[in-house]
Short mmCIF file of C-alpha atoms in Angstrom, two decimals:
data_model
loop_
_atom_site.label_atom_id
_atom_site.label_comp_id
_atom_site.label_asym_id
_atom_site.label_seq_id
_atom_site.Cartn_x
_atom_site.Cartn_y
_atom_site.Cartn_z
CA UNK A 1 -139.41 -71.18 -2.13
CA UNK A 2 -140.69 -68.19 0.02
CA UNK A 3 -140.83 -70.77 3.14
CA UNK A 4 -136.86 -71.83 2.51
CA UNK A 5 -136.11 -67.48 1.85
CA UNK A 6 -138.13 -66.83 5.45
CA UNK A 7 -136.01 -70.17 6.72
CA UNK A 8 -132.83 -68.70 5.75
CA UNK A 9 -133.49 -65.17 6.90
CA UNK A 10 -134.23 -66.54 10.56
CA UNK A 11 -131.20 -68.40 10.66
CA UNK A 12 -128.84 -65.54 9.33
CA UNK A 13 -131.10 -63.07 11.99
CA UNK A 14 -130.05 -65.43 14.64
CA UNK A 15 -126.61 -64.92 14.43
CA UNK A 16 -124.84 -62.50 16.22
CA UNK A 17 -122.22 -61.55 13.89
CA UNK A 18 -125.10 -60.63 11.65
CA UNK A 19 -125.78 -58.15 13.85
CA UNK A 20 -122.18 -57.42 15.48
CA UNK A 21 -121.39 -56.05 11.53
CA UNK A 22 -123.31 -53.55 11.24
CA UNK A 23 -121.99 -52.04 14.96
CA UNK A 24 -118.72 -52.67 14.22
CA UNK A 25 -119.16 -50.46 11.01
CA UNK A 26 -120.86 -47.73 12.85
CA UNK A 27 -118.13 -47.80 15.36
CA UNK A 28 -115.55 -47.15 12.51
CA UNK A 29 -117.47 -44.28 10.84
CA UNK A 30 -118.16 -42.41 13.83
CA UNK A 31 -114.43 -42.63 14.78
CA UNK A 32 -113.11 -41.53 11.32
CA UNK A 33 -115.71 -39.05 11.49
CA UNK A 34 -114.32 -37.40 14.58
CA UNK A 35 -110.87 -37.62 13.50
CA UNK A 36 -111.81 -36.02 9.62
CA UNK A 37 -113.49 -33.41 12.22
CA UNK A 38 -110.49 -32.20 14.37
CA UNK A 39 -108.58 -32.63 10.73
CA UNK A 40 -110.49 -31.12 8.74
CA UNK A 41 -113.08 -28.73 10.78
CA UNK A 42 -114.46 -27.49 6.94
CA UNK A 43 -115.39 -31.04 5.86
CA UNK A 44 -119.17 -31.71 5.32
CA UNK A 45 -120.65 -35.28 5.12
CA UNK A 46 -120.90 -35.81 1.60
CA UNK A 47 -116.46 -34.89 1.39
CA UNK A 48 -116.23 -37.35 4.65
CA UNK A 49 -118.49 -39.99 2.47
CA UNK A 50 -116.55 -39.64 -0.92
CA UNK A 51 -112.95 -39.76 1.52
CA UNK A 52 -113.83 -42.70 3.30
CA UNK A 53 -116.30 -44.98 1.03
CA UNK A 54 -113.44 -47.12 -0.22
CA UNK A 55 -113.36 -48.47 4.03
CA UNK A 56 -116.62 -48.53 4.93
CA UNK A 57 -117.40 -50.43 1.51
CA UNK A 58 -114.32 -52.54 2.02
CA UNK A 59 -115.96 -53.93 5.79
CA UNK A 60 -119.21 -54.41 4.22
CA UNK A 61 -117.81 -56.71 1.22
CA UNK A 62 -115.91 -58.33 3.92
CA UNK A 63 -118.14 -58.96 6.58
CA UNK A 64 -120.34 -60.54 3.54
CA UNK A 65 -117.97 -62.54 2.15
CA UNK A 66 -117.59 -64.32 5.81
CA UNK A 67 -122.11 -64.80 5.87
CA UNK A 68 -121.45 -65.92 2.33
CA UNK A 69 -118.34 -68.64 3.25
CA UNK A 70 -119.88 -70.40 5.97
CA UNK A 71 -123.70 -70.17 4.69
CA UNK A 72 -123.46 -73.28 2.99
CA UNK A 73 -120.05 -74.78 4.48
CA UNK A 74 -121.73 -74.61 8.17
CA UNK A 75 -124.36 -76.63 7.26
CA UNK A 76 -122.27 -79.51 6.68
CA UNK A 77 -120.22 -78.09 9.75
CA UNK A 78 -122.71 -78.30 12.23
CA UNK A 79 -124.06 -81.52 10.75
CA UNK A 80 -127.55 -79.93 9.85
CA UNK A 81 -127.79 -80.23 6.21
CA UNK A 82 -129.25 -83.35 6.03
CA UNK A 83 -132.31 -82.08 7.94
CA UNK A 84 -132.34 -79.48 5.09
CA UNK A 85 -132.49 -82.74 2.30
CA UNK A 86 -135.07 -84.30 4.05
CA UNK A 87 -137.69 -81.48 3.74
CA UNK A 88 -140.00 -81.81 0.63
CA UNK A 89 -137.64 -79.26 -1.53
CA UNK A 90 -135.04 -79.74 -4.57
CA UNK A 91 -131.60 -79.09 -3.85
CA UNK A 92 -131.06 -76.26 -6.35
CA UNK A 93 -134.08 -74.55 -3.99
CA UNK A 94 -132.37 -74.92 -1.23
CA UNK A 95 -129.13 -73.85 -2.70
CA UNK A 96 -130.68 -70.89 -4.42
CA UNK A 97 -132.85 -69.45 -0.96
CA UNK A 98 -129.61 -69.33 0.91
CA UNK A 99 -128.29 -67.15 -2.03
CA UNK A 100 -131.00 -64.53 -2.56
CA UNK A 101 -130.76 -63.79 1.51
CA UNK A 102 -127.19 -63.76 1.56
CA UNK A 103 -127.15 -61.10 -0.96
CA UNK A 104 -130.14 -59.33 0.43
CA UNK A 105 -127.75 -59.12 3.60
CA UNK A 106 -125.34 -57.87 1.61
CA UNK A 107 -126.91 -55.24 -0.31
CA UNK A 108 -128.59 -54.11 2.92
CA UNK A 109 -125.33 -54.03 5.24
CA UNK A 110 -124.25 -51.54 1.92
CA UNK A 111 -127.04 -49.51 2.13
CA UNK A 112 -127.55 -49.25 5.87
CA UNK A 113 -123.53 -47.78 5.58
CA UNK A 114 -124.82 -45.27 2.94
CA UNK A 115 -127.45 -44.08 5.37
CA UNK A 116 -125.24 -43.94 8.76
CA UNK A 117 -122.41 -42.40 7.11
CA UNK A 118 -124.48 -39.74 5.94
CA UNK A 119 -126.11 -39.40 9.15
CA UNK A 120 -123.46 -40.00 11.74
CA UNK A 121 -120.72 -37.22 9.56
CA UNK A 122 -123.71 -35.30 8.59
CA UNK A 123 -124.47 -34.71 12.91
CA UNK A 124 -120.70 -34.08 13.37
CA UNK A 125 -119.63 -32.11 10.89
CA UNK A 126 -122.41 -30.80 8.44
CA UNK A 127 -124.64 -31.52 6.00
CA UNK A 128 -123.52 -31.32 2.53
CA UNK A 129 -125.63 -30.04 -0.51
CA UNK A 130 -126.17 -33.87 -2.79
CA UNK A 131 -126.00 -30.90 -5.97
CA UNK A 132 -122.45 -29.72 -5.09
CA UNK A 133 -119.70 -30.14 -7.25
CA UNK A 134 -117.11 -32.87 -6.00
CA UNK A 135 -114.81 -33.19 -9.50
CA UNK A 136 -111.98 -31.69 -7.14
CA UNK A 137 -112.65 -33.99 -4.60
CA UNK A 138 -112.38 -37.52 -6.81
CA UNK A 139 -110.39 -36.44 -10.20
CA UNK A 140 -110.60 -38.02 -13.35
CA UNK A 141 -107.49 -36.83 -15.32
CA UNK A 142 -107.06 -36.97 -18.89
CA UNK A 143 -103.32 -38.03 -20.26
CA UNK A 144 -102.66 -34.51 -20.60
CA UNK A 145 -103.54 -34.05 -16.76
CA UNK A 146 -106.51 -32.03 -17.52
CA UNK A 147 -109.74 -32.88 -14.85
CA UNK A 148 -112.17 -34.61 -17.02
CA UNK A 149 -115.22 -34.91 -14.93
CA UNK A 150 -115.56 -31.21 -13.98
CA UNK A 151 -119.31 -30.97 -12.90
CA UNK A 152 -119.75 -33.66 -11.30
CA UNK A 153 -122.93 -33.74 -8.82
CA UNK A 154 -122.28 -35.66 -5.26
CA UNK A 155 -125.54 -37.63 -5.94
CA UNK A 156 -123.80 -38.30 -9.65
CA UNK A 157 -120.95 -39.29 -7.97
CA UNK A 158 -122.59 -41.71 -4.87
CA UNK A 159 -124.62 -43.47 -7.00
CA UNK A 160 -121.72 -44.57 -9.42
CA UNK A 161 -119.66 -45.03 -6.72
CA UNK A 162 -122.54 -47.43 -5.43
CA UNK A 163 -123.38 -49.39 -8.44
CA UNK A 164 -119.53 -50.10 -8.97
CA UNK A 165 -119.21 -51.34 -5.21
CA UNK A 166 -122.82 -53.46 -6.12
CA UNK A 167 -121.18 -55.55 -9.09
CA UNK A 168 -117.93 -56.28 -6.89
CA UNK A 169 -119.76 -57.29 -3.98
CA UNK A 170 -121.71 -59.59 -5.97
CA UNK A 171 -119.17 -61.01 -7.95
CA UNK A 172 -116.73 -61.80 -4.62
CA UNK A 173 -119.73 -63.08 -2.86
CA UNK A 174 -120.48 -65.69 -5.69
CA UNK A 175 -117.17 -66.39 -5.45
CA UNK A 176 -117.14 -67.11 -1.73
CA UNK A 177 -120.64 -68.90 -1.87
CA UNK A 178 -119.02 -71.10 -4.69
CA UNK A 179 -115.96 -72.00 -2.37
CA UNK A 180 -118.81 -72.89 0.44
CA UNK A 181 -120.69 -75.11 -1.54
CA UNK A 182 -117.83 -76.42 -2.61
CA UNK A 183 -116.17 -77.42 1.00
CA UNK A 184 -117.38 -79.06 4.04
CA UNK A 185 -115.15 -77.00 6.47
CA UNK A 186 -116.79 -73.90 7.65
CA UNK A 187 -113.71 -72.29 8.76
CA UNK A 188 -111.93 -73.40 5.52
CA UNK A 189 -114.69 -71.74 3.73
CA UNK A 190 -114.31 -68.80 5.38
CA UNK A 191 -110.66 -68.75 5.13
CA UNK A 192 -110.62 -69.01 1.38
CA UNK A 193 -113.23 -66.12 1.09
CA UNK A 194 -111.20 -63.98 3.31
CA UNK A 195 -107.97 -64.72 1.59
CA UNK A 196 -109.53 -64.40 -2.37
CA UNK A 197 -110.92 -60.64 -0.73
CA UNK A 198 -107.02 -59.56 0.09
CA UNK A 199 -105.56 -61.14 -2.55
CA UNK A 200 -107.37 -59.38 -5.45
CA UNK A 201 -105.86 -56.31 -4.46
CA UNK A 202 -102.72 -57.45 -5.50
CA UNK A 203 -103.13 -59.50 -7.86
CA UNK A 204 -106.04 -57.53 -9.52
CA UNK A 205 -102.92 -54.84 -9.57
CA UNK A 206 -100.48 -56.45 -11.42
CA UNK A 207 -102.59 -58.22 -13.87
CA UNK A 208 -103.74 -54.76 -14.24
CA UNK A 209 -100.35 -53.53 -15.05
CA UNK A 210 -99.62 -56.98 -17.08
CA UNK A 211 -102.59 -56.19 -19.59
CA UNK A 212 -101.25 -53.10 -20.67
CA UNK A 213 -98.74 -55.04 -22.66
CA UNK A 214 -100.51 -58.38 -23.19
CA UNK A 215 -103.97 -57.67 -23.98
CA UNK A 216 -105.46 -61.44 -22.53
CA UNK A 217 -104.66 -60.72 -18.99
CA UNK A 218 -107.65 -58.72 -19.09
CA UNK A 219 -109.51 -61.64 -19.09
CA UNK A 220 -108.33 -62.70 -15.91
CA UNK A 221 -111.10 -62.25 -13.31
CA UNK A 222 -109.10 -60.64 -10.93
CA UNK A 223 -108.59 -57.77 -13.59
CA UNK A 224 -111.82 -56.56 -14.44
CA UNK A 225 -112.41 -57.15 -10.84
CA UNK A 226 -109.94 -54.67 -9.55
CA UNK A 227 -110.93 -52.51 -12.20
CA UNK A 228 -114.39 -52.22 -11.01
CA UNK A 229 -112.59 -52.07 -7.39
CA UNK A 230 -110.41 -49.10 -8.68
CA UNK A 231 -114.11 -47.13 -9.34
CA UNK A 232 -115.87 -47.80 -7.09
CA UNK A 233 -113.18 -45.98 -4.62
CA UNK A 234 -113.68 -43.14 -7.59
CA UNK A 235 -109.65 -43.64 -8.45
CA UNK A 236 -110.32 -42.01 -11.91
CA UNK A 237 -110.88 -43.66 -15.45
CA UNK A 238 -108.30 -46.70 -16.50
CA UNK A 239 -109.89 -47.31 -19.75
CA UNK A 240 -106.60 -45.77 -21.20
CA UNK A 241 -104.16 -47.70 -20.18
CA UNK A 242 -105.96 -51.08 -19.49
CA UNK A 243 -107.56 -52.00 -22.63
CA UNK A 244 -110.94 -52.34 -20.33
CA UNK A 245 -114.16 -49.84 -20.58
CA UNK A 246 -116.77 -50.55 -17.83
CA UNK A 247 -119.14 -52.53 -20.80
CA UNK A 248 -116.35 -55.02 -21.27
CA UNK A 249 -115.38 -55.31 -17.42
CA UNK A 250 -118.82 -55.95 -16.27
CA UNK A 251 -119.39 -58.44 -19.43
CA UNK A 252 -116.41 -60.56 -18.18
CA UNK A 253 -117.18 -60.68 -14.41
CA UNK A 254 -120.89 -61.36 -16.30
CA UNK A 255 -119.14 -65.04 -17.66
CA UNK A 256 -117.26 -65.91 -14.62
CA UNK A 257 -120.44 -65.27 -12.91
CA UNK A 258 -122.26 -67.78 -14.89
CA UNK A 259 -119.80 -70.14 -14.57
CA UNK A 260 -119.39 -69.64 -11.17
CA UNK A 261 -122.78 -70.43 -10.22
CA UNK A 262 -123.01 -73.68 -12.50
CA UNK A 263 -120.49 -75.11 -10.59
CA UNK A 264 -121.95 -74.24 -7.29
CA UNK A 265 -125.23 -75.50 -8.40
CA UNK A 266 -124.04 -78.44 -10.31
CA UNK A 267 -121.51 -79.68 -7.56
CA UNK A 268 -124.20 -79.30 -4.75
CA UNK A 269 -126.52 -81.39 -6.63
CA UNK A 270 -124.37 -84.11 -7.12
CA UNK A 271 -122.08 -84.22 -3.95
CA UNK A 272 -122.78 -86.89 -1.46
CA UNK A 273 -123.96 -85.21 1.96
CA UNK A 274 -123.22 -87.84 4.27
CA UNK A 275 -121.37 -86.15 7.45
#
């Protein structure tokens, strides 16, 4: 298994998108940077992070929901997969090395954004205090309009932020890797990913908005999905209105998950890989 995880790593390293991401995101901090800057000349780094995490989160879920389309669709693509069946492993290896390094990428593109957001605001405006109080800056309001989290640390704060981002990003990058193990067509692959990523925001809206009145479209996907979404951009507690508490959002993206990855396992097993 280590042998297929190093395999896969040198294949994703050789790619130059992989490494065209995380330039293209540094390129987009350091320009809203400078423009929070001339803005906002008081802003320190850890204000600029909570004010812009919702973008720089959104690029790295999207840049790894394209690695995560095409990782197993490209195979088939490029004709290469059956020099993967050949080797002496089992499919589901196979299968599962390509996830575990598609997610590493993935949870290191999210980091790596942490760090250079931090560093890159910290160098052009200033450097924050991780203790400060940031309630003012991301709200949680009570019905009666009231701020609810009043106290609320910026490392308190970035790490919730974080973990939120964490269970979206894997949950809409099993979703793409299920689409690419699904389909032969790289670019279809890719497409779907891309267009399940823009779509949730909609959708994941109005079901929203739909399960205030009838309590099963909270069992929708894309609702506890945009939920979690919703957080992770610190937009303030839903539990209210919704029906859904983070527990139950996380337990029902926890199903989908499952089933999810049974059918990307399952259908890879059995598909015939002739190309």
């Amino acid at each position: 298994m280590m042998t297929l995880i190093a395999n896969e790593t040198r294949k994703i390293s050789l790619r130059f998108s992989t490494w065209l991401y995380p330039i293209i995101i540094m390129v987009v901090i350091l320009a809203l940077a400078a423009i929070f800057r001339s803005v906002s000349p008081d802003i320190d780094n850890i204000q600029f992070m909570l004010s812009i995490n919702g973008i720089s989160m959104f690029l790295v879920a999207l840049f790894s929901i394209v690695i995560a389309s095409s990782v197993v669709a490209s195979e088939f693509s490029f004709g290469t997969i059956k020099l993967l069946l050949i080797r002496p492993y089992k499919r589901w290896e196979i299968l599962l090395s390509k996830y575990i390094v598609v997610m590493l990428y993935a949870v290191a593109l999210a980091l790596f954004t942490l760090l250079i957001t931090y560093l890159i605001s910290g160098v052009l405006t200033s450097f924050g205090s991780l203790t400060q109080d940031v309630s003012d800056i991301i709200p949680t309001y009570s019905e009666n309009g009231d701020i609810l989290n009043t106290g609320l640390t910026a490392i308190n704060a970035l790490s919730t932020q974080l973990g939120f981002f964490l269970v979206e990003l894997i949950f809409s990058m099993s979703i793409a890797f299920m689409v690419s193990s699904l389909l032969r067509s790289q670019a279809l692959a890719v497409g779907i990913g891309l267009f399940l990523l823009f779509i949730n925001s909609i959708a994941g809206g109005i079901t929203l908005m739909l399960a205030e009145k009838f309590e099963w479209f909270k069992y929708i996907f894309v609702t506890p999905l945009y939920y979690i979404n919703m957080n992770s951009n610190a937009m303030g507690s839903m539990e209210i209105n919704s029906g859904l508490s983070t527990g139950l959002a996380i337990g029902i993206l926890a199903v989908y998950y499952v089933v999810f990855m049974a059918l990307s396992f399952i259908f890879f097993q059995k598909r015939d890989v002739s190309v």
